[in-house]
Amino acid sequence: MTTQEIANRLVEICRTGDYGKAIQELYSPSIVSVEPEGIPNRIVSGFDALEEKSKNFNAKIESINSSEISDPLVADNIFSVAMLMNVNMKGVPVPVDMNEICVYTVAEGKIVKEEFFFTPQPQG
């Protein structure tokens, strides 16, 4: 698959809310995932670590109120997507907006790096 095809497929899957399917189908076993400074486990490497990170994140979500995923912007082997979500987090009394720019790097037909850009909220 080309970078454009991978980008389109990632957006297609994520718009259905099946992020696990996107990981299984499009990610390299040697994936590197990078969060902004101040986020626990900021950098994880490898498929198993990414799945664990995803599982831990999903365990914090009570419900997703809305989700919007932009069309991808592709340049060479890199693409970006804006993801905007409003969620109810367990233990948080009000809904939370989660807005981020996601940048993906592709090599040999798989996503080998994902990096998320957003302003972390204070942890209480």
N, CA and C atoms as an extended XYZ file, in Angstrom:
372
Properties=species:S:1:pos:R:3:atomname:S:1:resname:S:1:resid:I:1 pbc="F F F"
N         0.842       -1.190        0.000 N   MET     1
C         0.000        0.000        0.000 CA  MET     1
C         0.884        1.249        0.000 C   MET     1
N         0.424        2.275       -0.693 N   THR     2
C         1.128        3.554       -0.685 CA  THR     2
C         0.799        4.307        0.608 C   THR     2
N         1.550        5.365        0.861 N   THR     3
C         1.264        6.202        2.033 CA  THR     3
C        -0.152        6.762        1.945 C   THR     3
N        -0.568        7.214        0.766 N   GLN     4
C        -1.924        7.750        0.605 CA  GLN     4
C        -2.972        6.685        0.906 C   GLN     4
N        -2.761        5.468        0.420 N   GLU     5
C        -3.713        4.385        0.677 CA  GLU     5
C        -3.779        4.042        2.162 C   GLU     5
N        -2.640        4.012        2.818 N   ILE     6
C        -2.616        3.733        4.263 CA  ILE     6
C        -3.321        4.850        5.014 C   ILE     6
N        -3.045        6.102        4.634 N   ALA     7
C        -3.686        7.249        5.285 CA  ALA     7
C        -5.201        7.185        5.126 C   ALA     7
N        -5.658        6.917        3.913 N   ASN     8
C        -7.100        6.831        3.668 CA  ASN     8
C        -7.722        5.696        4.469 C   ASN     8
N        -7.054        4.562        4.525 N   ARG     9
C        -7.580        3.408        5.257 CA  ARG     9
C        -7.616        3.690        6.763 C   ARG     9
N        -6.572        4.329        7.293 N   LEU    10
C        -6.561        4.668        8.718 CA  LEU    10
C        -7.750        5.554        9.054 C   LEU    10
N        -7.977        6.577        8.249 N   VAL    11
C        -9.104        7.489        8.490 CA  VAL    11
C       -10.422        6.725        8.392 C   VAL    11
N       -10.554        5.893        7.393 N   GLU    12
C       -11.780        5.108        7.212 CA  GLU    12
C       -12.071        4.248        8.448 C   GLU    12
N       -11.065        3.545        8.936 N   ILE    13
C       -11.259        2.675       10.106 CA  ILE    13
C       -11.531        3.507       11.351 C   ILE    13
N       -10.747        4.558       11.568 N   CYS    14
C       -10.908        5.369       12.782 CA  CYS    14
C       -12.268        6.060       12.829 C   CYS    14
N       -12.813        6.408       11.693 N   ARG    15
C       -14.142        7.039       11.677 CA  ARG    15
C       -15.227        6.073       12.141 C   ARG    15
N       -14.964        4.773       12.083 N   THR    16
C       -15.915        3.793       12.625 CA  THR    16
C       -15.696        3.579       14.123 C   THR    16
N       -14.589        4.122       14.662 N   GLY    17
C       -14.282        3.959       16.085 CA  GLY    17
C       -13.513        2.698       16.414 C   GLY    17
N       -13.111        1.940       15.414 N   ASP    18
C       -12.417        0.669       15.651 CA  ASP    18
C       -10.906        0.864       15.559 C   ASP    18
N       -10.346        1.575       16.543 N   TYR    19
C        -8.918        1.888       16.535 CA  TYR    19
C        -8.063        0.628       16.625 C   TYR    19
N        -8.549       -0.376       17.314 N   GLY    20
C        -7.826       -1.643       17.410 CA  GLY    20
C        -7.637       -2.291       16.051 C   GLY    20
N        -8.651       -2.208       15.212 N   LYS    21
C        -8.551       -2.757       13.864 CA  LYS    21
C        -7.484       -2.015       13.074 C   LYS    21
N        -7.402       -0.711       13.251 N   ALA    22
C        -6.381        0.077       12.558 CA  ALA    22
C        -4.987       -0.379       12.967 C   ALA    22
N        -4.798       -0.614       14.252 N   ILE    23
C        -3.494       -1.079       14.733 CA  ILE    23
C        -3.166       -2.434       14.120 C   ILE    23
N        -4.102       -3.359       14.192 N   GLN    24
C        -3.877       -4.709       13.677 CA  GLN    24
C        -3.569       -4.709       12.181 C   GLN    24
N        -4.283       -3.901       11.440 N   GLU    25
C        -4.185       -3.937        9.979 CA  GLU    25
C        -3.039       -3.107        9.409 C   GLU    25
N        -2.743       -1.960       10.022 N   LEU    26
C        -1.870       -0.991        9.368 CA  LEU    26
C        -0.526       -0.741       10.048 C   LEU    26
N        -0.357       -1.206       11.278 N   TYR    27
C         0.848       -0.866       12.036 CA  TYR    27
C         1.929       -1.936       11.906 C   TYR    27
N         3.161       -1.485       11.926 N   SER    28
C         4.330       -2.363       11.917 CA  SER    28
C         4.525       -2.966       13.313 C   SER    28
N         5.042       -4.185       13.397 N   PRO    29
C         5.366       -4.770       14.706 CA  PRO    29
C         6.395       -3.941       15.476 C   PRO    29
N         7.176       -3.124       14.770 N   SER    30
C         8.191       -2.303       15.439 CA  SER    30
C         7.736       -0.848       15.604 C   SER    30
N         6.429       -0.627       15.681 N   ILE    31
C         5.847        0.707       15.814 CA  ILE    31
C         6.449        1.467       17.003 C   ILE    31
N         6.626        2.773       16.821 N   VAL    32
C         7.022        3.672       17.897 CA  VAL    32
C         5.901        4.691       18.035 C   VAL    32
N         5.431        4.884       19.256 N   SER    33
C         4.347        5.821       19.535 CA  SER    33
C         4.855        6.889       20.503 C   SER    33
N         4.666        8.163       20.136 N   VAL    34
C         5.218        9.276       20.912 CA  VAL    34
C         4.093       10.234       21.310 C   VAL    34
N         4.001       10.498       22.603 N   GLU    35
C         3.040       11.460       23.152 CA  GLU    35
C         3.786       12.741       23.528 C   GLU    35
N         3.076       13.836       23.800 N   PRO    36
C         3.734       15.079       24.222 CA  PRO    36
C         4.450       14.923       25.571 C   PRO    36
N         5.376       15.820       25.824 N   GLU    37
C         6.046       15.878       27.129 CA  GLU    37
C         4.998       15.961       28.235 C   GLU    37
N         5.239       15.284       29.327 N   GLY    38
C         4.335       15.330       30.471 CA  GLY    38
C         3.311       14.212       30.510 C   GLY    38
N         3.248       13.412       29.470 N   ILE    39
C         2.318       12.286       29.426 CA  ILE    39
C         3.048       11.049       29.942 C   ILE    39
N         2.444       10.295       30.868 N   PRO    40
C         3.089        9.061       31.332 CA  PRO    40
C         3.318        8.091       30.171 C   PRO    40
N         4.386        7.327       30.254 N   ASN    41
C         4.750        6.389       29.185 CA  ASN    41
C         4.760        7.106       27.840 C   ASN    41
N         5.463        8.227       27.797 N   ARG    42
C         5.474        9.118       26.637 CA  ARG    42
C         5.866        8.411       25.344 C   ARG    42
N         6.845        7.521       25.416 N   ILE    43
C         7.292        6.803       24.227 CA  ILE    43
C         7.174        5.307       24.488 C   ILE    43
N         6.466        4.630       23.600 N   VAL    44
C         6.400        3.171       23.673 CA  VAL    44
C         6.825        2.605       22.326 C   VAL    44
N         7.456        1.459       22.381 N   SER    45
C         7.956        0.811       21.166 CA  SER    45
C         7.462       -0.618       21.106 C   SER    45
N         7.050       -1.018       19.923 N   GLY    46
C         6.626       -2.392       19.700 CA  GLY    46
C         5.128       -2.544       19.750 C   GLY    46
N         4.679       -3.523       19.025 N   PHE    47
C         3.254       -3.792       18.871 CA  PHE    47
C         2.572       -4.088       20.204 C   PHE    47
N         3.173       -4.945       21.020 N   ASP    48
C         2.563       -5.309       22.303 CA  ASP    48
C         2.445       -4.103       23.227 C   ASP    48
N         3.485       -3.266       23.275 N   ALA    49
C         3.454       -2.071       24.125 CA  ALA    49
C         2.383       -1.097       23.655 C   ALA    49
N         2.225       -0.969       22.335 N   LEU    50
C         1.192       -0.076       21.811 CA  LEU    50
C        -0.204       -0.592       22.139 C   LEU    50
N        -0.416       -1.880       22.000 N   GLU    51
C        -1.718       -2.445       22.352 CA  GLU    51
C        -2.023       -2.248       23.833 C   GLU    51
N        -1.022       -2.391       24.692 N   GLU    52
C        -1.209       -2.179       26.135 CA  GLU    52
C        -1.542       -0.711       26.416 C   GLU    52
N        -0.829        0.197       25.755 N   LYS    53
C        -1.095        1.633       25.900 CA  LYS    53
C        -2.530        1.947       25.482 C   LYS    53
N        -2.952        1.393       24.364 N   SER    54
C        -4.308        1.607       23.858 CA  SER    54
C        -5.344        1.055       24.827 C   SER    54
N        -5.090       -0.131       25.347 N   LYS    55
C        -6.005       -0.751       26.312 CA  LYS    55
C        -6.138        0.104       27.572 C   LYS    55
N        -5.019        0.621       28.070 N   ASN    56
C        -5.042        1.468       29.270 CA  ASN    56
C        -5.801        2.762       29.019 C   ASN    56
N        -5.617        3.349       27.850 N   PHE    57
C        -6.343        4.574       27.512 CA  PHE    57
C        -7.840        4.306       27.437 C   PHE    57
N        -8.214        3.253       26.741 N   ASN    58
C        -9.636        2.919       26.580 CA  ASN    58
C       -10.308        2.623       27.910 C   ASN    58
N        -9.561        2.098       28.866 N   ALA    59
C       -10.114        1.801       30.188 CA  ALA    59
C       -10.498        3.080       30.944 C   ALA    59
N        -9.932        4.212       30.559 N   LYS    60
C       -10.228        5.487       31.205 CA  LYS    60
C       -11.452        6.172       30.608 C   LYS    60
N       -11.885        5.731       29.441 N   ILE    61
C       -13.006        6.356       28.736 CA  ILE    61
C       -14.318        5.707       29.161 C   ILE    61
N       -15.236        6.527       29.629 N   GLU    62
C       -16.571        6.044       29.975 CA  GLU    62
C       -17.464        6.013       28.743 C   GLU    62
N       -17.417        7.102       27.943 N   SER    63
C       -18.197        7.156       26.708 CA  SER    63
C       -17.613        8.218       25.780 C   SER    63
N       -17.854        8.030       24.486 N   ILE    64
C       -17.446        9.006       23.482 CA  ILE    64
C       -18.703        9.720       23.018 C   ILE    64
N       -18.731       11.034       23.239 N   ASN    65
C       -19.900       11.827       22.879 CA  ASN    65
C       -19.873       12.257       21.418 C   ASN    65
N       -18.686       12.563       20.926 N   SER    66
C       -18.532       12.938       19.532 CA  SER    66
C       -17.096       12.683       19.105 C   SER    66
N       -16.943       12.471       17.803 N   SER    67
C       -15.617       12.207       17.242 CA  SER    67
C       -15.596       12.717       15.813 C   SER    67
N       -14.540       13.454       15.484 N   GLU    68
C       -14.373       13.955       14.124 CA  GLU    68
C       -12.929       13.711       13.718 C   GLU    68
N       -12.748       13.114       12.552 N   ILE    69
C       -11.417       12.811       12.053 CA  ILE    69
C       -11.294       13.434       10.667 C   ILE    69
N       -10.284       14.272       10.512 N   SER    70
C       -10.112       14.983        9.243 CA  SER    70
C        -9.653       14.042        8.145 C   SER    70
N        -9.730       14.511        6.932 N   ASP    71
C        -9.092       13.811        5.831 CA  ASP    71
C        -7.583       13.911        6.041 C   ASP    71
N        -6.822       12.946        5.549 N   PRO    72
C        -5.375       12.986        5.751 CA  PRO    72
C        -4.687       13.982        4.823 C   PRO    72
N        -3.578       14.506        5.295 N   LEU    73
C        -2.701       15.363        4.507 CA  LEU    73
C        -1.397       14.589        4.338 C   LEU    73
N        -1.040       14.256        3.096 N   VAL    74
C         0.082       13.359        2.818 CA  VAL    74
C         1.221       14.114        2.140 C   VAL    74
N         2.435       13.846        2.599 N   ALA    75
C         3.652       14.361        1.973 CA  ALA    75
C         4.711       13.270        2.059 C   ALA    75
N         5.132       12.765        0.919 N   ASP    76
C         6.138       11.711        0.848 CA  ASP    76
C         5.655       10.504        1.651 C   ASP    76
N         6.391       10.092        2.674 N   ASN    77
C         5.998        8.918        3.466 CA  ASN    77
C         5.413        9.303        4.822 C   ASN    77
N         4.937       10.525        4.934 N   ILE    78
C         4.381       11.030        6.196 CA  ILE    78
C         2.987       11.581        5.923 C   ILE    78
N         2.090       11.360        6.883 N   PHE    79
C         0.769       11.986        6.775 CA  PHE    79
C         0.294       12.432        8.139 C   PHE    79
N        -0.625       13.382        8.117 N   SER    80
C        -1.195       13.882        9.371 CA  SER    80
C        -2.711       13.870        9.283 C   SER    80
N        -3.304       13.795       10.464 N   VAL    81
C        -4.750       13.765       10.617 CA  VAL    81
C        -5.087       14.546       11.888 C   VAL    81
N        -6.128       15.350       11.838 N   ALA    82
C        -6.637       15.987       13.061 CA  ALA    82
C        -7.727       15.096       13.635 C   ALA    82
N        -7.645       14.831       14.931 N   MET    83
C        -8.673       14.039       15.626 CA  MET    83
C        -9.238       14.889       16.748 C   MET    83
N       -10.549       15.073       16.701 N   LEU    84
C       -11.256       15.883       17.679 CA  LEU    84
C       -12.309       15.004       18.340 C   LEU    84
N       -12.223       14.884       19.653 N   MET    85
C       -13.179       14.031       20.374 CA  MET    85
C       -13.694       14.755       21.605 C   MET    85
N       -14.916       14.440       21.978 N   ASN    86
C       -15.477       14.863       23.257 CA  ASN    86
C       -15.864       13.579       23.971 C   ASN    86
N       -15.287       13.381       25.150 N   VAL    87
C       -15.471       12.122       25.871 CA  VAL    87
C       -15.838       12.359       27.324 C   VAL    87
N       -16.444       11.351       27.911 N   ASN    88
C       -16.624       11.302       29.354 CA  ASN    88
C       -15.558       10.359       29.886 C   ASN    88
N       -14.715       10.895       30.769 N   MET    89
C       -13.649       10.108       31.381 CA  MET    89
C       -14.136        9.605       32.739 C   MET    89
N       -13.762        8.393       33.071 N   LYS    90
C       -14.118        7.836       34.375 CA  LYS    90
C       -13.546        8.718       35.476 C   LYS    90
N       -14.397        9.102       36.421 N   GLY    91
C       -13.973        9.912       37.552 CA  GLY    91
C       -13.900       11.401       37.285 C   GLY    91
N       -14.242       11.837       36.083 N   VAL    92
C       -14.223       13.259       35.749 CA  VAL    92
C       -15.680       13.690       35.559 C   VAL    92
N       -16.135       14.704       36.320 N   PRO    93
C       -17.562       15.039       36.316 CA  PRO    93
C       -18.088       15.719       35.052 C   PRO    93
N       -17.226       16.280       34.233 N   VAL    94
C       -17.677       16.981       33.030 CA  VAL    94
C       -17.018       16.375       31.790 C   VAL    94
N       -17.666       16.492       30.632 N   PRO    95
C       -17.050       15.993       29.405 CA  PRO    95
C       -15.723       16.706       29.110 C   PRO    95
N       -14.838       16.008       28.422 N   VAL    96
C       -13.501       16.513       28.110 CA  VAL    96
C       -13.323       16.549       26.596 C   VAL    96
N       -12.833       17.694       26.091 N   ASP    97
C       -12.466       17.790       24.681 CA  ASP    97
C       -11.034       17.293       24.522 C   ASP    97
N       -10.838       16.398       23.579 N   MET    98
C        -9.507       15.878       23.271 CA  MET    98
C        -9.253       16.184       21.794 C   MET    98
N        -8.408       17.172       21.542 N   ASN    99
C        -8.128       17.606       20.181 CA  ASN    99
C        -6.636       17.469       19.929 C   ASN    99
N        -6.279       16.757       18.852 N   GLU   100
C        -4.867       16.525       18.597 CA  GLU   100
C        -4.581       16.431       17.105 C   GLU   100
N        -3.343       16.709       16.788 N   ILE   101
C        -2.815       16.463       15.448 CA  ILE   101
C        -1.990       15.191       15.559 C   ILE   101
N        -2.263       14.247       14.683 N   CYS   102
C        -1.572       12.964       14.688 CA  CYS   102
C        -0.717       12.896       13.429 C   CYS   102
N         0.557       12.581       13.608 N   VAL   103
C         1.482       12.492       12.483 CA  VAL   103
C         2.002       11.062       12.413 C   VAL   103
N         1.918       10.491       11.232 N   TYR   104
C         2.278        9.085       11.016 CA  TYR   104
C         3.392        8.991        9.973 C   TYR   104
N         4.326        8.083       10.215 N   THR   105
C         5.396        7.797        9.262 CA  THR   105
C         5.207        6.374        8.751 C   THR   105
N         5.338        6.210        7.436 N   VAL   106
C         5.116        4.920        6.788 CA  VAL   106
C         6.425        4.414        6.188 C   VAL   106
N         6.670        3.119        6.349 N   ALA   107
C         7.809        2.457        5.695 CA  ALA   107
C         7.389        1.036        5.354 C   ALA   107
N         7.741        0.603        4.175 N   GLU   108
C         7.464       -0.760        3.724 CA  GLU   108
C         5.994       -1.159        3.896 C   GLU   108
N         5.098       -0.209        3.601 N   GLY   109
C         3.675       -0.496        3.608 CA  GLY   109
C         3.007       -0.576        4.961 C   GLY   109
N         3.677       -0.094        6.013 N   LYS   110
C         3.098       -0.109        7.365 CA  LYS   110
C         3.420        1.205        8.077 C   LYS   110
N         2.595        1.544        9.064 N   ILE   111
C         2.881        2.708        9.909 CA  ILE   111
C         3.956        2.284       10.906 C   ILE   111
N         5.089        3.003       10.894 N   VAL   112
C         6.207        2.660       11.774 CA  VAL   112
C         6.364        3.642       12.935 C   VAL   112
N         5.700        4.803       12.818 N   LYS   113
C         5.759        5.790       13.906 CA  LYS   113
C         4.474        6.598       13.907 C   LYS   113
N         3.978        6.835       15.107 N   GLU   114
C         2.866        7.760       15.286 CA  GLU   114
C         3.277        8.750       16.355 C   GLU   114
N         2.934       10.016       16.141 N   GLU   115
C         3.263       11.039       17.123 CA  GLU   115
C         2.067       11.963       17.265 C   GLU   115
N         1.727       12.259       18.521 N   PHE   116
C         0.539       13.036       18.817 CA  PHE   116
C         0.934       14.401       19.378 C   PHE   116
N         0.266       15.437       18.883 N   PHE   117
C         0.534       16.804       19.305 CA  PHE   117
C        -0.742       17.401       19.879 C   PHE   117
N        -0.682       17.734       21.168 N   PHE   118
C        -1.786       18.392       21.861 CA  PHE   118
C        -1.230       18.958       23.147 C   PHE   118
N        -2.008       19.833       23.773 N   THR   119
C        -1.614       20.394       25.060 CA  THR   119
C        -2.163       19.509       26.165 C   THR   119
N        -1.271       18.835       26.900 N   PRO   120
C        -1.751       17.953       27.978 CA  PRO   120
C        -2.521       18.728       29.041 C   PRO   120
N        -3.586       18.126       29.537 N   GLN   121
C        -4.364       18.705       30.617 CA  GLN   121
C        -3.716       18.359       31.943 C   GLN   121
N        -3.812       19.262       32.919 N   PRO   122
C        -3.252       18.929       34.240 CA  PRO   122
C        -3.871       17.642       34.783 C   PRO   122
N        -3.033       16.794       35.335 N   GLN   123
C        -3.504       15.535       35.916 CA  GLN   123
C        -3.881       15.791       37.377 C   GLN   123
N        -5.090       15.382       37.745 N   GLY   124
C        -5.562       15.657       39.109 CA  GLY   124
C        -5.440       14.496       40.014 C   GLY   124
